[in-house]
Structure formats: C-alpha cells, structure tokens
Short mmCIF file of C-alpha atoms in Angstrom, two decimals:
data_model
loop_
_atom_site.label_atom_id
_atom_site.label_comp_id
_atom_site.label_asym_id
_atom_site.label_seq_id
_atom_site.Cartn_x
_atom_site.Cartn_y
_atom_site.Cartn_z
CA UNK U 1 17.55 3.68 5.70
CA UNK U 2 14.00 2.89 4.54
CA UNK U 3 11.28 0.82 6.11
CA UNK U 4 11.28 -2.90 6.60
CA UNK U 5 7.89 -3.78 3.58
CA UNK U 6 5.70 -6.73 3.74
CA UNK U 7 3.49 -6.93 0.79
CA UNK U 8 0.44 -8.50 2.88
CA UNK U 9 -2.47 -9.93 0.11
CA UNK U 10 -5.79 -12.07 -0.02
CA UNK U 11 -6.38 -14.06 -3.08
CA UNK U 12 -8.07 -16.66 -5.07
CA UNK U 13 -6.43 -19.37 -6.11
CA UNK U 14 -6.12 -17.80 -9.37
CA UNK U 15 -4.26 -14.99 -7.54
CA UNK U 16 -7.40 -12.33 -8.70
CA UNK U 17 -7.99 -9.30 -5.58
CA UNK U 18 -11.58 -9.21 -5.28
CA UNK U 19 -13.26 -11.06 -3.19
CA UNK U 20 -16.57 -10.14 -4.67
CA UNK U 21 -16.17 -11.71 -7.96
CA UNK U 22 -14.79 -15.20 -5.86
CA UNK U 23 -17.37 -18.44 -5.75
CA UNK U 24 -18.80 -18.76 -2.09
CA UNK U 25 -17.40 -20.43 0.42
CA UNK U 26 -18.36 -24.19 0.86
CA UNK U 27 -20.90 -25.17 2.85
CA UNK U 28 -20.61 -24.66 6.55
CA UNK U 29 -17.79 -22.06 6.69
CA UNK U 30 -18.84 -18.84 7.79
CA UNK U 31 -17.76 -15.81 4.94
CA UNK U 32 -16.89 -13.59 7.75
CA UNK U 33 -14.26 -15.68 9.50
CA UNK U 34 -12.53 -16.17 6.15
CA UNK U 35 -12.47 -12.20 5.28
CA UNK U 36 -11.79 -12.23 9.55
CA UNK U 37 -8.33 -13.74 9.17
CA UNK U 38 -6.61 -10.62 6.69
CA UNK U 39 -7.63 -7.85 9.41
CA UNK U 40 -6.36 -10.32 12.65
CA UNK U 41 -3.14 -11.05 10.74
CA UNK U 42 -2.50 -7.32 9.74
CA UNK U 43 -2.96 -6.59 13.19
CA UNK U 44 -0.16 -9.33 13.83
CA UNK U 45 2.40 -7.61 12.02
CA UNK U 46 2.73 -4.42 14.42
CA UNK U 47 3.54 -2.43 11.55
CA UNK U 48 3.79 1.00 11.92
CA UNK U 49 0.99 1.89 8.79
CA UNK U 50 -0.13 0.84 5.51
CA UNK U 51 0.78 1.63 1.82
CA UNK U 52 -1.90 1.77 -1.14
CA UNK U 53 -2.26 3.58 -4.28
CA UNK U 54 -4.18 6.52 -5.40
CA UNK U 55 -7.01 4.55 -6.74
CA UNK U 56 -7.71 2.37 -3.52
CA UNK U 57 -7.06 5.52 -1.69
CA UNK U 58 -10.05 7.25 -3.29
CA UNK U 59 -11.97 5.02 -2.88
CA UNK U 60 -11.79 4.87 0.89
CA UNK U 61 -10.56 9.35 1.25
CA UNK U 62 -13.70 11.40 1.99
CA UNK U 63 -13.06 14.60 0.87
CA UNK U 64 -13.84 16.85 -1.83
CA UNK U 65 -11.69 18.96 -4.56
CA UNK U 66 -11.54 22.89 -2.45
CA UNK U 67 -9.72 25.28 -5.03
CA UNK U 68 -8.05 27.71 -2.65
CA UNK U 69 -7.46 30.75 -4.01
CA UNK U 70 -3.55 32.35 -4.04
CA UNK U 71 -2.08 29.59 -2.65
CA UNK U 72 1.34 30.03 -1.74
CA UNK U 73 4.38 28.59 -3.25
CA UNK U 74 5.52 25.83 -0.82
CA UNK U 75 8.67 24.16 -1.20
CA UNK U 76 9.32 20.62 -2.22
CA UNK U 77 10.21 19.47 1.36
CA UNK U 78 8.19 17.61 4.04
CA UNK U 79 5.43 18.43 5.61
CA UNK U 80 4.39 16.29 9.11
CA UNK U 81 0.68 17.05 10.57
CA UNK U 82 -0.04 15.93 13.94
CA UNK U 83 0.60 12.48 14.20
CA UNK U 84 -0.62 11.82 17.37
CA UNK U 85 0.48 8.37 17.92
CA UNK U 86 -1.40 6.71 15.22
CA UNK U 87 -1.13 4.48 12.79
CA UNK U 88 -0.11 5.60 9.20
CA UNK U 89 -2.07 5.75 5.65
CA UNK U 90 0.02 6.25 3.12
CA UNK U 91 -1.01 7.18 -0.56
CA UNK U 92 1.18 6.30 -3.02
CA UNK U 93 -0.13 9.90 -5.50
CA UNK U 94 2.44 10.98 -7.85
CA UNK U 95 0.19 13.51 -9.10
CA UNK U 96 -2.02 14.96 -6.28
CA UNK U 97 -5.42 13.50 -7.38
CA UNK U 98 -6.86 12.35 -4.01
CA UNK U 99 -8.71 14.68 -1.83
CA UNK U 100 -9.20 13.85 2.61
CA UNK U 101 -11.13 16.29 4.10
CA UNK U 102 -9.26 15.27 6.79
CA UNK U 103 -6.01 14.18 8.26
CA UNK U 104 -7.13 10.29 8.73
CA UNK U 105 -8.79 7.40 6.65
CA UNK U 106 -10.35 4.95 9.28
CA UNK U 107 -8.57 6.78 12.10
CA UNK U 108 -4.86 6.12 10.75
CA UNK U 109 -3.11 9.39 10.04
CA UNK U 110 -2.74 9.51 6.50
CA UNK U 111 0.96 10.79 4.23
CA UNK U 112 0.62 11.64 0.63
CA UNK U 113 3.59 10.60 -1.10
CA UNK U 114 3.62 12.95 -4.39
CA UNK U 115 5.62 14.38 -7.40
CA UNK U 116 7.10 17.57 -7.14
CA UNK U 117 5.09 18.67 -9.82
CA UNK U 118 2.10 18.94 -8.03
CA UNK U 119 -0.06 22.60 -7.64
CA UNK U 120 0.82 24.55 -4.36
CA UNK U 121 -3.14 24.90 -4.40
CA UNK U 122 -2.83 21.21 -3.86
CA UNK U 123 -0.66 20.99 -0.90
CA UNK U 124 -2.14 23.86 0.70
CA UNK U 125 -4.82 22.22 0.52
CA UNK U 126 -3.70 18.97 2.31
CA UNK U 127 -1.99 21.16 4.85
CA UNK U 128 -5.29 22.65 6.03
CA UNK U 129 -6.75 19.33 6.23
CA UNK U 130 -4.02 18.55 8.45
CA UNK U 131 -2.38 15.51 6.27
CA UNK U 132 1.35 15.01 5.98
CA UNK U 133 2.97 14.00 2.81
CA UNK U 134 6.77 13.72 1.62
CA UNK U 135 7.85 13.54 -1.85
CA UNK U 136 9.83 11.30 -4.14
CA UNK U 137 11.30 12.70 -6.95
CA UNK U 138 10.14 15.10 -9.37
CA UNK U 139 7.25 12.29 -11.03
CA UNK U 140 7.03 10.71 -7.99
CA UNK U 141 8.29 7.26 -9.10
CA UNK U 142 11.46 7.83 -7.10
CA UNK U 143 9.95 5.22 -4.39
CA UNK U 144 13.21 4.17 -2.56
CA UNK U 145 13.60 8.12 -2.23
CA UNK U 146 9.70 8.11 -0.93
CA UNK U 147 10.28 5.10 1.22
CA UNK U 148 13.61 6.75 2.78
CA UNK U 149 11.62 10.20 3.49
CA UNK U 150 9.09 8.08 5.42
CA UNK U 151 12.12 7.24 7.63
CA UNK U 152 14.20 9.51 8.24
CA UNK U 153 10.62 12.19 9.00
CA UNK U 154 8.58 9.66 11.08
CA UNK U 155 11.13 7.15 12.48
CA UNK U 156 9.19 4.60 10.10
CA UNK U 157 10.62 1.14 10.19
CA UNK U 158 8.09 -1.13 8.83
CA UNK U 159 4.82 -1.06 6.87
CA UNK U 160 2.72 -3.22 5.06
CA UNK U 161 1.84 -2.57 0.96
CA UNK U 162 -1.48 -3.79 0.55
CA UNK U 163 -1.80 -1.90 -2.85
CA UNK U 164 -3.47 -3.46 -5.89
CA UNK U 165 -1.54 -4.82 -8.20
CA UNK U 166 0.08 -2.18 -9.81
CA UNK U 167 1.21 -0.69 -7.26
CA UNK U 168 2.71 -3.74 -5.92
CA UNK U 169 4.71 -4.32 -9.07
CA UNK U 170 6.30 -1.05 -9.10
CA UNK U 171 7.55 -1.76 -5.24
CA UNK U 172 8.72 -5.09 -6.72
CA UNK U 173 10.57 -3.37 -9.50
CA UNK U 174 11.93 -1.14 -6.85
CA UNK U 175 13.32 -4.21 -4.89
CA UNK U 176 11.04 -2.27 -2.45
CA UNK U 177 9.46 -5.35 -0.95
CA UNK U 178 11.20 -7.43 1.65
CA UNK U 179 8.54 -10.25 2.35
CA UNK U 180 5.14 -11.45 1.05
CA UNK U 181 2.42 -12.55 3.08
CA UNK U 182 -0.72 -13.83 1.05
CA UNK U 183 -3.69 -15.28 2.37
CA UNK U 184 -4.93 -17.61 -0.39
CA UNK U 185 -8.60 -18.17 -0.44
CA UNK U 186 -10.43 -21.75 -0.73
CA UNK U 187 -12.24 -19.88 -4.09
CA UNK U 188 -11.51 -18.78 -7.42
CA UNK U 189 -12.47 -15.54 -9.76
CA UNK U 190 -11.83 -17.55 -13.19
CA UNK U 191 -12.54 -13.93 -14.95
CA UNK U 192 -9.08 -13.38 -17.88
CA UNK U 193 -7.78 -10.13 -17.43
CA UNK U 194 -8.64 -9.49 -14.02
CA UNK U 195 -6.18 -7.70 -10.85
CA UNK U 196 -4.07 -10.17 -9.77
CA UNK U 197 -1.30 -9.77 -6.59
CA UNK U 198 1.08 -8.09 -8.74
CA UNK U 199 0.60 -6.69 -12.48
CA UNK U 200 3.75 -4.34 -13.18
CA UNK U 201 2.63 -1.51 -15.34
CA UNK U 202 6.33 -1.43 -17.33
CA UNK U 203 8.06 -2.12 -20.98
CA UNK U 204 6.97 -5.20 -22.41
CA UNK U 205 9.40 -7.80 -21.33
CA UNK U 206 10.80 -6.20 -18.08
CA UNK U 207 10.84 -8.75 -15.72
CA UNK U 208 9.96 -7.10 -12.05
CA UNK U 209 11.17 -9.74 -10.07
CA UNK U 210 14.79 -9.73 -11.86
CA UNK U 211 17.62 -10.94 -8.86
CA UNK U 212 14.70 -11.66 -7.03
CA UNK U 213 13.77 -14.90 -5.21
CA UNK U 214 11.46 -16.00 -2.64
CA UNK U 215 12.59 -18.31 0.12
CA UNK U 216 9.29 -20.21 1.65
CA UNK U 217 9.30 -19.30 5.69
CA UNK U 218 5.90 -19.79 6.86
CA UNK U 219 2.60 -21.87 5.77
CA UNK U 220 -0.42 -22.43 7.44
CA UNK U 221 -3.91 -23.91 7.41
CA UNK U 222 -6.07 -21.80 8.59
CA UNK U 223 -9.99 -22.07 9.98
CA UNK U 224 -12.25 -22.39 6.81
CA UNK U 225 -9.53 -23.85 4.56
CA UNK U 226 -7.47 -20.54 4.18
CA UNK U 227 -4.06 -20.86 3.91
CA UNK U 228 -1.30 -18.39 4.93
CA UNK U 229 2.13 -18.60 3.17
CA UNK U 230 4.87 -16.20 3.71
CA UNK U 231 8.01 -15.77 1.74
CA UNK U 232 11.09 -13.61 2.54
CA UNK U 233 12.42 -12.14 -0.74
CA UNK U 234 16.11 -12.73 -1.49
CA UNK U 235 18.01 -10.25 -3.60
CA UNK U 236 21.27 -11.09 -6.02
CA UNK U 237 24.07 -8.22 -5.29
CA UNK U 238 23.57 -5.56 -7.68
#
C-alpha cells in the first residue's frame, strides 16, 4: 500500500510556478486573496503532509552542514523521530544534501526520503536533529518503494506533492500521482524556458504521462478570477 497523492499547483496561464515573475492582478482584486486561496484549499484536503524536493526544501530547512566526527554505521532501515501528531514534510533527497537543524519546517515534522548511498555522518546527523527519514532504493529513485515506506512506518494514507516541476514529473513517471488539483491564476509569466507544473527530467522522447489520462471532476471560479480545476488520473492496466 502507498499513500493516496494529489499533485496540488498554482499557475499562470502559461502553466509557469512563480508567482513573482506573473503580471499583477487587475485592478480591484486584492494579491493576497488570490495567493489566500492555495493555503485555504491545502488545508481542505486533510492530507496527512506534504511532498517537495530537495531544492524547495532548502530553501525553506534552516540548518547548517555539522560534520560529526566517527559517526556510526547505521543501517539502511527507517528511522521515525517523534512525530507528535503533526503534520508531515517530506523531502524528496536522494543524496542527503539538505540540512534542518531541527525536526520541523513551519511546524510540520519533516521525513527525508534518501538513497542508500548516503554518509552515516549524514544520518547521524538528522537523527540528532530529531528528523525521520525512510529510504527508497539504493539512488533513491525507487519512489513507489519511498512512497510504500511512508505507509507502512507512519500509517500515511494521503499527501499532497507540491514539488516543482521536476519533481512532479518523476511522480508522474512513477504513476505516483492519483489526482491534480491546480489553481490557475488570472496572469501570465510569458518568460521561454521557465518551471512549469511538470518538466520530467528523463530520455528525450519518454513520454511521462504514458497510460495516463485525466478525467475532469471539479472546476471552479473562484474570488478574483482564479479558477480551480481538479482531475482524477486514470491509468491503462499495465
């Protein structure tokens, strides 16, 4: 068993991430009740904790590199902190790069999900700062093996993957993602080459989405001209 995954998104028009490059909203909508709706709708979902990757999780981790000295050899298992009853952050970190400093980002617990290949300084490390973390596979691109530790060692059953895009299009690639929920801004980026909701980081002409469809369940107008579509993702056998 794995968790149930919404892939939950704010974009442009032009399906670009960041809201800082988008034109302004139109005159007489307040900015803060259009960036209001993603945090009210998250909140909607009940999900158990979030998924990014290593990059958006450095950005928001507070910590600091500590080189401990002799650190033991741990095995490849799992490791659970104190959970506490919170919420879950979950780093998507194949190779150990992001550092805490604690065992929470904005108060939700936060589990690593690494590589086996990673130092035993490093998860000594994470264990003193109280985080959990569970592996999948020896790179760490074993995600349904990530997703299933996440499971069967916290009673996980579902999240939301509010990664950037690349992250996104390896849990698409995976067949990882049951639903998408994106909140499409009334704006646009216009900038070629920018993140959109899903770049897969794979062989040139691998198609992601392959025995994938979406099925339209939801869409909605919301205050300031944002609108809300979900879709539920259908999978061919196989």
């Amino acid at each position: 068993m794995r968790p149930y995954i919404i892939c939950h998104m704010s974009t442009s028009i032009d399906g670009r991430l960041h809201p800082s490059r988008f034109t302004r909203a139109a005159t007489g909508i307040p900015a803060d009740v259009l960036r209001g709706h993603y945090e009210k709708i998250h909140e909607g979902f009940e999900a158990e904790g979030w998924i990014v990757g290593r990059k958006t999780m450095s950005e928001m981790a507070k910590g600091t590199e500590r080189r401990l000295a002799e650190a033991p050899k741990a095995p490849r298992q799992a490791h659970i902190g104190e959970r506490r009853g919170r919420k879950l952050a979950i780093a998507i970190d194949p190779s150990g790069r992001v550092h805490y400093g604690n065992d929470n980002v904005g108060g939700d617990h936060v589990v690593a999900v690494l590589g086996e290949q990673v130092a035993d300084a490093y998860l000594a490390e994470l264990r003193e700062d109280g985080v959990s973390y569970v592996f999948a596979g020896a790179k760490g691109d074993d995600l349904l093996h990530g997703m299933k530790q996440l499971t069967a060692v916290l009673g996980v059953e579902k999240l939301l993957l509010e990664g950037g895009g690349r992250i996104n299009g390896a849990f698409l690639k995976h067949r990882l993602i049951d639903e998408f929920s994106t909140l499409i801004w009334p704006a646009v980026d216009g900038v070629a080459g920018t993140q959109s909701i899903v770049d897969y980081d794979g062989p040139e002409g691998d198609r992601p989405g392959a025995g994938q469809s979406l099925r339209l369940t939801h869409c909605e107008t919301l205050e300031g001209g944002m609108i809300w579509l979900r879709h539920a993702v259908e999978r061919a056998p196989g």
